[in-house]
Coordinates of C-alpha atoms and ligand atoms in Angstrom, one line a residue:
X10 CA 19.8 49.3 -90.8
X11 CA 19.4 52.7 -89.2
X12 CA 22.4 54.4 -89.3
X13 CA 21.9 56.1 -85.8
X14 CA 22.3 53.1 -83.7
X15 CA 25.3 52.2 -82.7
X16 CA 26.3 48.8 -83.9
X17 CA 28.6 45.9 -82.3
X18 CA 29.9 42.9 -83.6
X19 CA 33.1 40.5 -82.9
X20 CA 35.8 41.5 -85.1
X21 CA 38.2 37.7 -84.9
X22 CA 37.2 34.8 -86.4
X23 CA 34.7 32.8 -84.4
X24 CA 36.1 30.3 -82.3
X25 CA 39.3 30.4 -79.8
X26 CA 42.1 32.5 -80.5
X27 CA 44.9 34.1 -78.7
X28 CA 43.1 37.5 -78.9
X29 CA 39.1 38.0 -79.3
X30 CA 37.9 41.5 -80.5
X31 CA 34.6 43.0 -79.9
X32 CA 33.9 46.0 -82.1
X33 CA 31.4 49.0 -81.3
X34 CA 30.6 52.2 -83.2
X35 CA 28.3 54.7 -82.8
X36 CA 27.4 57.5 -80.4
X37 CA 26.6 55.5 -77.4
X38 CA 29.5 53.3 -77.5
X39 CA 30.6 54.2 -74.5
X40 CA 27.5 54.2 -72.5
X41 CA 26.9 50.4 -74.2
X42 CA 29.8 48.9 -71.9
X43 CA 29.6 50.6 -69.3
X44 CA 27.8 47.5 -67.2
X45 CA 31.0 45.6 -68.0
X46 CA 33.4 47.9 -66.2
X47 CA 34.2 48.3 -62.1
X48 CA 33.7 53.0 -62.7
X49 CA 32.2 54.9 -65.5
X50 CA 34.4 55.8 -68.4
X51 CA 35.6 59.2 -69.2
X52 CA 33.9 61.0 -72.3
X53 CA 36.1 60.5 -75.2
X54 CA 33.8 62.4 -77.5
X55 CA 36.6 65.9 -77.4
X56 CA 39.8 64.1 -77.5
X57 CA 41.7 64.6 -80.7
X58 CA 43.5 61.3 -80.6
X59 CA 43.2 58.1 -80.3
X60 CA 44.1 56.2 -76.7
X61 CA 44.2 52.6 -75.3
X62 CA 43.9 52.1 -71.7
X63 CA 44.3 48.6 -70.1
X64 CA 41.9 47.6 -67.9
X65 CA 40.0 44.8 -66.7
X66 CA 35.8 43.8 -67.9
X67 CA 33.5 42.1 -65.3
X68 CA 31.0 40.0 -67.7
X69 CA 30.7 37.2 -65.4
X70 CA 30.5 39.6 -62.1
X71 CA 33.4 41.0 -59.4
X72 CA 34.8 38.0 -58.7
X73 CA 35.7 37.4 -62.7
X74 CA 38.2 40.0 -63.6
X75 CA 38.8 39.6 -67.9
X76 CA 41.8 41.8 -68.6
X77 CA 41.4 43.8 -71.0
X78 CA 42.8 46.8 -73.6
X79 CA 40.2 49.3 -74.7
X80 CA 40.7 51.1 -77.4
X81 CA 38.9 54.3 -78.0
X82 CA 38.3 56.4 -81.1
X83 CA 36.9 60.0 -80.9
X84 CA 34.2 60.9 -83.6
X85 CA 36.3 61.3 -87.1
X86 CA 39.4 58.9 -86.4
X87 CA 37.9 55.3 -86.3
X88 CA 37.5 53.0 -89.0
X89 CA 33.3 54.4 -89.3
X90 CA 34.3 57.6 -88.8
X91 CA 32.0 57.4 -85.9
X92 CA 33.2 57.5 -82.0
X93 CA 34.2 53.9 -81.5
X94 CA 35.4 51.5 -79.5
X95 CA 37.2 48.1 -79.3
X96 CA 37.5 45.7 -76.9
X97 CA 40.8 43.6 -77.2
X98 CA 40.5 40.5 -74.5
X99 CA 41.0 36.9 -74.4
X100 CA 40.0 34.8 -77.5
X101 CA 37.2 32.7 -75.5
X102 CA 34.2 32.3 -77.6
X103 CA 32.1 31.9 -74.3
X104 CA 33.5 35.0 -73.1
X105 CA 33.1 37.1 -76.3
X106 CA 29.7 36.2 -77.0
X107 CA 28.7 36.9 -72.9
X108 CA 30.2 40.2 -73.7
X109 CA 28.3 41.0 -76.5
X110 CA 24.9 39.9 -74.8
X111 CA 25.7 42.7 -72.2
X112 CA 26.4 45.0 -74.6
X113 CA 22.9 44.4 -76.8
X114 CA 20.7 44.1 -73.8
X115 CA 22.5 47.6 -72.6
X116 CA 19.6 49.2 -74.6
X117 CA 22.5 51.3 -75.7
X118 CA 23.6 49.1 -79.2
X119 CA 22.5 45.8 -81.0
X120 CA 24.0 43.6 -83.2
X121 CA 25.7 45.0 -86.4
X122 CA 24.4 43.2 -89.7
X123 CA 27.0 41.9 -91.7
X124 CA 28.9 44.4 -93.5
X125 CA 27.2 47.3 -91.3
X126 CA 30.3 48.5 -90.5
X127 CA 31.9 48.8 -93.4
X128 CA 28.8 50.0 -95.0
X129 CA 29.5 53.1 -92.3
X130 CA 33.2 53.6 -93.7
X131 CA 31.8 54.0 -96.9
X132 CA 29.1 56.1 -95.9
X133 CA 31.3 58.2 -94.0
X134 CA 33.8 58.4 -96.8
X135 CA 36.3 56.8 -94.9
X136 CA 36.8 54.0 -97.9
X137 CA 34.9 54.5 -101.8
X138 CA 33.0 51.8 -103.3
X139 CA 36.0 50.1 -104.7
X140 CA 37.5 49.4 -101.1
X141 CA 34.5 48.2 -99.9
X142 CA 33.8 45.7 -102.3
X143 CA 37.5 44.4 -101.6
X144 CA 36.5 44.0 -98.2
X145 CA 33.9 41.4 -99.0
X146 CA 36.4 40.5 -101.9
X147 CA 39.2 39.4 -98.9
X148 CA 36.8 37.6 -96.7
X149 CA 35.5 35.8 -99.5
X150 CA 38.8 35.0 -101.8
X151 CA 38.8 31.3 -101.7
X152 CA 42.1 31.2 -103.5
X153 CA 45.3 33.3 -104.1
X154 CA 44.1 35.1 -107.7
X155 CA 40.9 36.0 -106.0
X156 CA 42.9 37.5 -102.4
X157 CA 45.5 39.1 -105.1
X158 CA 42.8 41.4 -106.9
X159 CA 40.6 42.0 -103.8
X160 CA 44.0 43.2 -102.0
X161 CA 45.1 45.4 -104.9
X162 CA 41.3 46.8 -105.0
X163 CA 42.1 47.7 -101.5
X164 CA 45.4 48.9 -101.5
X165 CA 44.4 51.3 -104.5
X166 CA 40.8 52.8 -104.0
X167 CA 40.0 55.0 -106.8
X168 CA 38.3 57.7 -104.3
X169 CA 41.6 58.7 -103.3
X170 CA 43.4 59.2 -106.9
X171 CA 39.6 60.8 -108.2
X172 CA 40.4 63.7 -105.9
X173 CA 43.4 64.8 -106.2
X174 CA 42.7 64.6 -110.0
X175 CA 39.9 66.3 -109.8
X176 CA 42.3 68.8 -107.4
X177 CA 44.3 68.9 -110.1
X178 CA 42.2 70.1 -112.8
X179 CA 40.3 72.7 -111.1
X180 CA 43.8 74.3 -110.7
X181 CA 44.2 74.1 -114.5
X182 CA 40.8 75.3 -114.6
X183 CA 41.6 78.8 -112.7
X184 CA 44.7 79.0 -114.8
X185 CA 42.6 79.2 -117.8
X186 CA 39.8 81.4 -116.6
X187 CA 42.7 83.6 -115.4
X188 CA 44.2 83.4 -119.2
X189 CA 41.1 84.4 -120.2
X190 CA 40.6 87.9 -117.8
X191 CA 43.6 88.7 -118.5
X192 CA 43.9 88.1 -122.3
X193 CA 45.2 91.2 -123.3
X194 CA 48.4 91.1 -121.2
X195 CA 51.4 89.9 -122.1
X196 CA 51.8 87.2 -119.0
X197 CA 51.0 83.7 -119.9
X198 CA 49.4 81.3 -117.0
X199 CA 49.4 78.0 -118.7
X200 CA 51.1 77.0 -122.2
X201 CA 49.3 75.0 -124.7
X202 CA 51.9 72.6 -124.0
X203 CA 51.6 72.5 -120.6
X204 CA 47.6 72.3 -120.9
X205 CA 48.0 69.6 -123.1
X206 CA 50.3 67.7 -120.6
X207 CA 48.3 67.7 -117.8
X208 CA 44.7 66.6 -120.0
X209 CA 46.9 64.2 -121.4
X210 CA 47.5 62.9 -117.8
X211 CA 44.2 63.7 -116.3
X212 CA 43.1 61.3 -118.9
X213 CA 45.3 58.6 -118.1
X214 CA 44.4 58.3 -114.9
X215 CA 40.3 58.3 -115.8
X216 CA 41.2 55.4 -118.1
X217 CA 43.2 53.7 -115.5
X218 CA 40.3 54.0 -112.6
X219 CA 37.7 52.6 -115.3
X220 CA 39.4 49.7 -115.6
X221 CA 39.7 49.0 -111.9
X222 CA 36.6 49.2 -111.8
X223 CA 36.1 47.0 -114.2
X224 CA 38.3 44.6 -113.0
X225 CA 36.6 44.6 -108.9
X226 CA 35.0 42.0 -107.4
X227 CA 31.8 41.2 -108.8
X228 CA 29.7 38.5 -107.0
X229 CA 27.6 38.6 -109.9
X230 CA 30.4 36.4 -111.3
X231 CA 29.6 33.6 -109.6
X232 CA 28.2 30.5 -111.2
X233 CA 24.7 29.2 -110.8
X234 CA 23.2 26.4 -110.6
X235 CA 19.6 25.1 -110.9
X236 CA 17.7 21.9 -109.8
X237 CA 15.1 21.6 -112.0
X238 CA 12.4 18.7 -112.6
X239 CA 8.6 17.8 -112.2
X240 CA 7.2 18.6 -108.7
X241 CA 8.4 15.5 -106.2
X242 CA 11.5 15.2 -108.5
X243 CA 13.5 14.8 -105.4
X244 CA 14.8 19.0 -106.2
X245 CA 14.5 20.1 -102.4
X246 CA 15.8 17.2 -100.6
X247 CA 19.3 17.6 -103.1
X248 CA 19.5 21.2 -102.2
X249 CA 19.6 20.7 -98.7
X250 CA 22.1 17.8 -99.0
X251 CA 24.1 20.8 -100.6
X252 CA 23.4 23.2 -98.1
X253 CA 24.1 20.6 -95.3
X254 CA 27.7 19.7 -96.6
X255 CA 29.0 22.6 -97.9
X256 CA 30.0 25.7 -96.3
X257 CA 26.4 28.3 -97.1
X258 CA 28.4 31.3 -97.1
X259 CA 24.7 33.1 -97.7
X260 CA 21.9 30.7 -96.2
X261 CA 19.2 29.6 -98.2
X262 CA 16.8 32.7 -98.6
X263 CA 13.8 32.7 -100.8
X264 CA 14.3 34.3 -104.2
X265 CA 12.8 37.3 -105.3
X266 CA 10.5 36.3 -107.2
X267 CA 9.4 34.3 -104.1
X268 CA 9.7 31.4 -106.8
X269 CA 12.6 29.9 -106.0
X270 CA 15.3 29.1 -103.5
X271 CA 19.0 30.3 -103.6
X272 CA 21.9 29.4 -101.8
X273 CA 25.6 31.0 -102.2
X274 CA 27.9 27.6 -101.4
X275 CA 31.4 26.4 -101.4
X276 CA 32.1 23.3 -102.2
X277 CA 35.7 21.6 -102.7
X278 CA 37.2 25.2 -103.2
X279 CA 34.6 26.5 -105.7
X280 CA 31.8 28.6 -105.0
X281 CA 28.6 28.6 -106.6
X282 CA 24.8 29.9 -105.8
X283 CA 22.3 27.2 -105.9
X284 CA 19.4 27.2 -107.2
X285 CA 15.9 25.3 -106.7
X286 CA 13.0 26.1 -109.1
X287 CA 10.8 25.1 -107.0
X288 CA 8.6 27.5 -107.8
X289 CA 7.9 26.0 -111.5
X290 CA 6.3 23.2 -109.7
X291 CA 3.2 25.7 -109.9
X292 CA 3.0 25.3 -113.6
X293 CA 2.4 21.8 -114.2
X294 CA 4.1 20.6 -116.8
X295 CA 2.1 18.0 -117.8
X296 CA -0.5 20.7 -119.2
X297 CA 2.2 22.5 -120.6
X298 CA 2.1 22.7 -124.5
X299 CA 5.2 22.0 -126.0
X300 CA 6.1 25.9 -127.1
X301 CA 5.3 26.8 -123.5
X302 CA 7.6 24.1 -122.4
X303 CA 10.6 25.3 -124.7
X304 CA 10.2 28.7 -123.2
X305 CA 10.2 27.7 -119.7
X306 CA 13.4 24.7 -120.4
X307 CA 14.9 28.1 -122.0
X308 CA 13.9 30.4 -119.4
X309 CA 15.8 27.9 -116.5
X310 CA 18.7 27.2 -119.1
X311 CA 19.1 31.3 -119.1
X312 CA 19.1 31.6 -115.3
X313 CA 21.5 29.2 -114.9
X314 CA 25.1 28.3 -116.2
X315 CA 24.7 24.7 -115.0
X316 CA 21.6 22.6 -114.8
X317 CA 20.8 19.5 -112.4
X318 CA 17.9 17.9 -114.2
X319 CA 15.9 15.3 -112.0
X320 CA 14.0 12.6 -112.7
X321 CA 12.4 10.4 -110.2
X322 CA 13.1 6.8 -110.2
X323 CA 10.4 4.3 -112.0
X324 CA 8.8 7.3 -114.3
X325 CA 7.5 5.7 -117.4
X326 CA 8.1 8.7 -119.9
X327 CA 9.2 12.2 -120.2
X328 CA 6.9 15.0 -120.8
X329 CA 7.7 17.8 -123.6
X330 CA 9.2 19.8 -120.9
X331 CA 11.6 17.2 -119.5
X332 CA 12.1 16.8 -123.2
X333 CA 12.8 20.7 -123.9
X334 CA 15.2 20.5 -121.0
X335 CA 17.3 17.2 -121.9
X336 CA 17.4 19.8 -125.5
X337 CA 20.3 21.6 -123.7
X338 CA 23.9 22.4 -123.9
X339 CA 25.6 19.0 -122.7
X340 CA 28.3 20.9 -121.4
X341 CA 25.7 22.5 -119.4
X342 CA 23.1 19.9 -118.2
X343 CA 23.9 17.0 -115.7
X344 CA 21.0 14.4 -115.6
X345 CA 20.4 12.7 -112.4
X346 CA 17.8 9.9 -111.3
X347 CA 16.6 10.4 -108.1
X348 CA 15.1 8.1 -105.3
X349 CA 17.1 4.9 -106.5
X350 CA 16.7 4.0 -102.9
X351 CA 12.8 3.3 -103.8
X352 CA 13.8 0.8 -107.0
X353 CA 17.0 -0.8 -106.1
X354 CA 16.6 -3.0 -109.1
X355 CA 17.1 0.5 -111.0
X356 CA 14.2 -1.3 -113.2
X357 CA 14.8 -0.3 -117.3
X358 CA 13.9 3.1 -118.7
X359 CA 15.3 3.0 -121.8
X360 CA 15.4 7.2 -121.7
X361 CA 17.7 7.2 -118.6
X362 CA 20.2 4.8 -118.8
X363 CA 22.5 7.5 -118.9
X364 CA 21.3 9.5 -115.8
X365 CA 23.3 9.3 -112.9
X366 CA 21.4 7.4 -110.0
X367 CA 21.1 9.1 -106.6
X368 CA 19.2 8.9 -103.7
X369 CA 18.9 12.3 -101.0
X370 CA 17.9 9.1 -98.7
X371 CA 21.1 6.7 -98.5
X372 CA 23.0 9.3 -99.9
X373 CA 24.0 7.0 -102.7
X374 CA 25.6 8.8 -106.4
X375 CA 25.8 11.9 -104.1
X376 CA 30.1 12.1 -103.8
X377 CA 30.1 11.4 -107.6
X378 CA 27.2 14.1 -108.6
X379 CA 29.1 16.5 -106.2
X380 CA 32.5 15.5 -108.2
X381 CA 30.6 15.9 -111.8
X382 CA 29.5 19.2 -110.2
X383 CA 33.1 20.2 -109.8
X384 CA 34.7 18.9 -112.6
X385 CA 31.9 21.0 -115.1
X386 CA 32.4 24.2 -112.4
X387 CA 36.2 23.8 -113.4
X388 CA 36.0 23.1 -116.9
X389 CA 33.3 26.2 -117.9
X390 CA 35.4 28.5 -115.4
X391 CA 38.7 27.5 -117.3
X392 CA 39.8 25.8 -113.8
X393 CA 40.5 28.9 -111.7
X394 CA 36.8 28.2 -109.5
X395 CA 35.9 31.7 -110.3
X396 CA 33.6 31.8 -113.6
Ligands
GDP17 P1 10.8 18.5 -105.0 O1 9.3 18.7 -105.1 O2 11.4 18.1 -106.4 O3 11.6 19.5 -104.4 O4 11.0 17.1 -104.2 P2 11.3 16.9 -102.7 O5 12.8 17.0 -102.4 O6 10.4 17.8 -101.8 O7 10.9 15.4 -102.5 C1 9.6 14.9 -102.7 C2 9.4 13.7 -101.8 O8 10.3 12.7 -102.1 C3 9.6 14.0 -100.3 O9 8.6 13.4 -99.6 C4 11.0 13.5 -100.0 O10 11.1 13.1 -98.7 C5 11.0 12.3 -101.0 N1 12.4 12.0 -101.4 C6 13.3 12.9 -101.9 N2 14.5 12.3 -102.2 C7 14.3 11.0 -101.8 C8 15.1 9.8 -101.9 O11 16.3 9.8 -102.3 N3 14.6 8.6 -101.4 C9 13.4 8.6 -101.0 N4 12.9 7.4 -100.5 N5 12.5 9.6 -100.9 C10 13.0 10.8 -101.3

């Protein structure tokens, strides 16, 4: 992300919409729609103010006028900080994203990554870390309590309140000093009392930021859970039945550790990250001793504050590290048997009679796993979805 491009990006949900915004910041801003418009813009760079000016864009060529309001922010003003620009027309999706193809292939801006722009408010100074974690907290909040404290976070940066304490006590400050160059004089600058006053304040409000701070958005909050079993367990094709039918707010991007898969998901109101060990496959756990196998069973238990154990259909035993893992918190551990599809009979093994069979295939046990998935979501987040 260099900070020296200029960036664009639509700014209304996806979709149609009585209005559609197109956002642009950055020094060439202007220069980056110019192809859209019927003369050459003014510079805006020197204004001191802010200005709309309704006009119409040309994306599809002369004969298509789009009205349209521009809205123009001189360096300093915008929401970046940056000289900026929005683009207020109709909420087409067609039209928006024809708009923005003109505008990237300008060789003026590209596409802002997500967040870019608020990442440039906060660079700028425009919001503090707080606020900008609220941001992500509003467009995330899947429920009220979680829109509540993201919108407080907002409302109430601490940047702002920081500086005029800090204002505040670098006046006391002088006052002392002062007191102290002229300590032989009779005139007093500050009182004990009053000096004890305003500490007594100033550290109200410290304590009072701390715990907004504590209190913000953390996404590390957000429950995880892993898909663990023996290589060809059947771990990959359930992911992607997860990723499929839920809404991936982050897609599926390798971990890390480049040893496993993670997905950020919603399902029925609750978010979680997925998670497929796939990369444990390397170890193979049939040559695992069984300390090694604790470890590792512990190892995924510690990632992960639910575990989807699976076991394919038709195997004739469990190895010590299916055994270390089936050692775990009940609460904790939900134990499917995958690949019915392959033995419809669901043919006796003793071990797994209380497994719940699935299949990736004919989608069979998958609405119930997704509902047991839920229920445990609720029950270790104490119901509010937000654990
Ligand atoms: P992983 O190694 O545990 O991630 O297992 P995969 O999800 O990659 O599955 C291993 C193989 O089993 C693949 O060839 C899948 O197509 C197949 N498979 C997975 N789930 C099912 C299922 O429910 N039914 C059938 N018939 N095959 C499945």
């Amino acid at each position: 992300m260099n900070p020296d491009d200029t960036i664009a990006a639509q700014a209304t949900a996806p979709g149609g919409g009585v209005r559609g915004i197109v956002r642009i910041s950055g020094k060439d801003c202007d220069m980056a729609i110019e192809r859209l418009l019927a003369r050459p813009l003014q510079n805006f760079n020197n204004d001191d103010r802010a200005k709309i000016v309704a006009t119409d864009l040309f994306p599809w060529g002369p004969e298509t006028p789009i009205p349209t309001k521009i809205y123009f922010w001189p360096p300093g003003l915008g929401f970046t900080r940056e000289k900026s620009i929005e683009l207020h027309t109709v909420g087409s999706q067609p039209l928006i994203e024809a708009i923005l193809r003109l505008i990237c292939t300008s060789g003026f801006a590209r596409m802002a990554e997500p967040g870019e722009f608020t990442f440039r408010a906060f660079l700028s100074g425009r919001i503090d870390l707080v606020q900008a974690e609220a941001i992500l907290g509003v467009i995330e909040a899947i429920d009220p309590g979680s829109l509540d404290t993201a919108l407080s976070q907002l409302a109430g940066g601490i940047g702002g309140p920081l500086l005029r304490l800090k204002e505040r006590l670098f006046e006391t400050l002088c006052h002392l000093e002062a007191g102290f160059d002229f300590a032989d004089e009779e005139i007093e600058f500050l009182s004990q009392d009053d000096l004890r006053e305003v500490l007594r304040v100033a550290l109200e409000q410290i304590e009072a930021a701390l715990r907004q701070m504590e209190s913000r958005t953390d996404s590390s909050q957000i429950p995880r859970i892993a898909l663990i079993g023996r290589p060809n367990a059947g771990k990959s094709s359930l992911f992607n039945i997860f990723a499929e039918n839920s809404r991936a707010i982050v897609s599926a991007t390798p971990g890390t550790t480049r040893d496993y898969l993670e997905c950020e998901l919603e399902n029925a109101g609750l978010r979680f990250r997925l998670i497929d060990m796939a990369g444990r496959d390397e170890f193979e756990p049939d040559d695992l001793p069984d300390k090694a196998a604790k470890i590792m069973a512990e190892l995924a238990a510690k990632t992960a504050d639910l575990l989807i154990f699976c076991l394919e259909s038709g195997r004739e035993k469990l190895d010590p590290w299916e055994n270390a893992v089936l050692q775990a918190d009940p609460d904790r551990l939900i134990k499917v048997k995958t690949k019915v599809d392959l033995d419809p009979k669901n043919s006796a093994q003793s071990f797994s009679a209380d497994f719940l069979p699935i299949s990736a295939k004919t989608g069979a046990g998958i609405a119930e796993l997704k509902e047991i998935v839920r229920e445990k979501l609720v029950s270790l987040g104490g119901g509010d979805g937000s654990i």
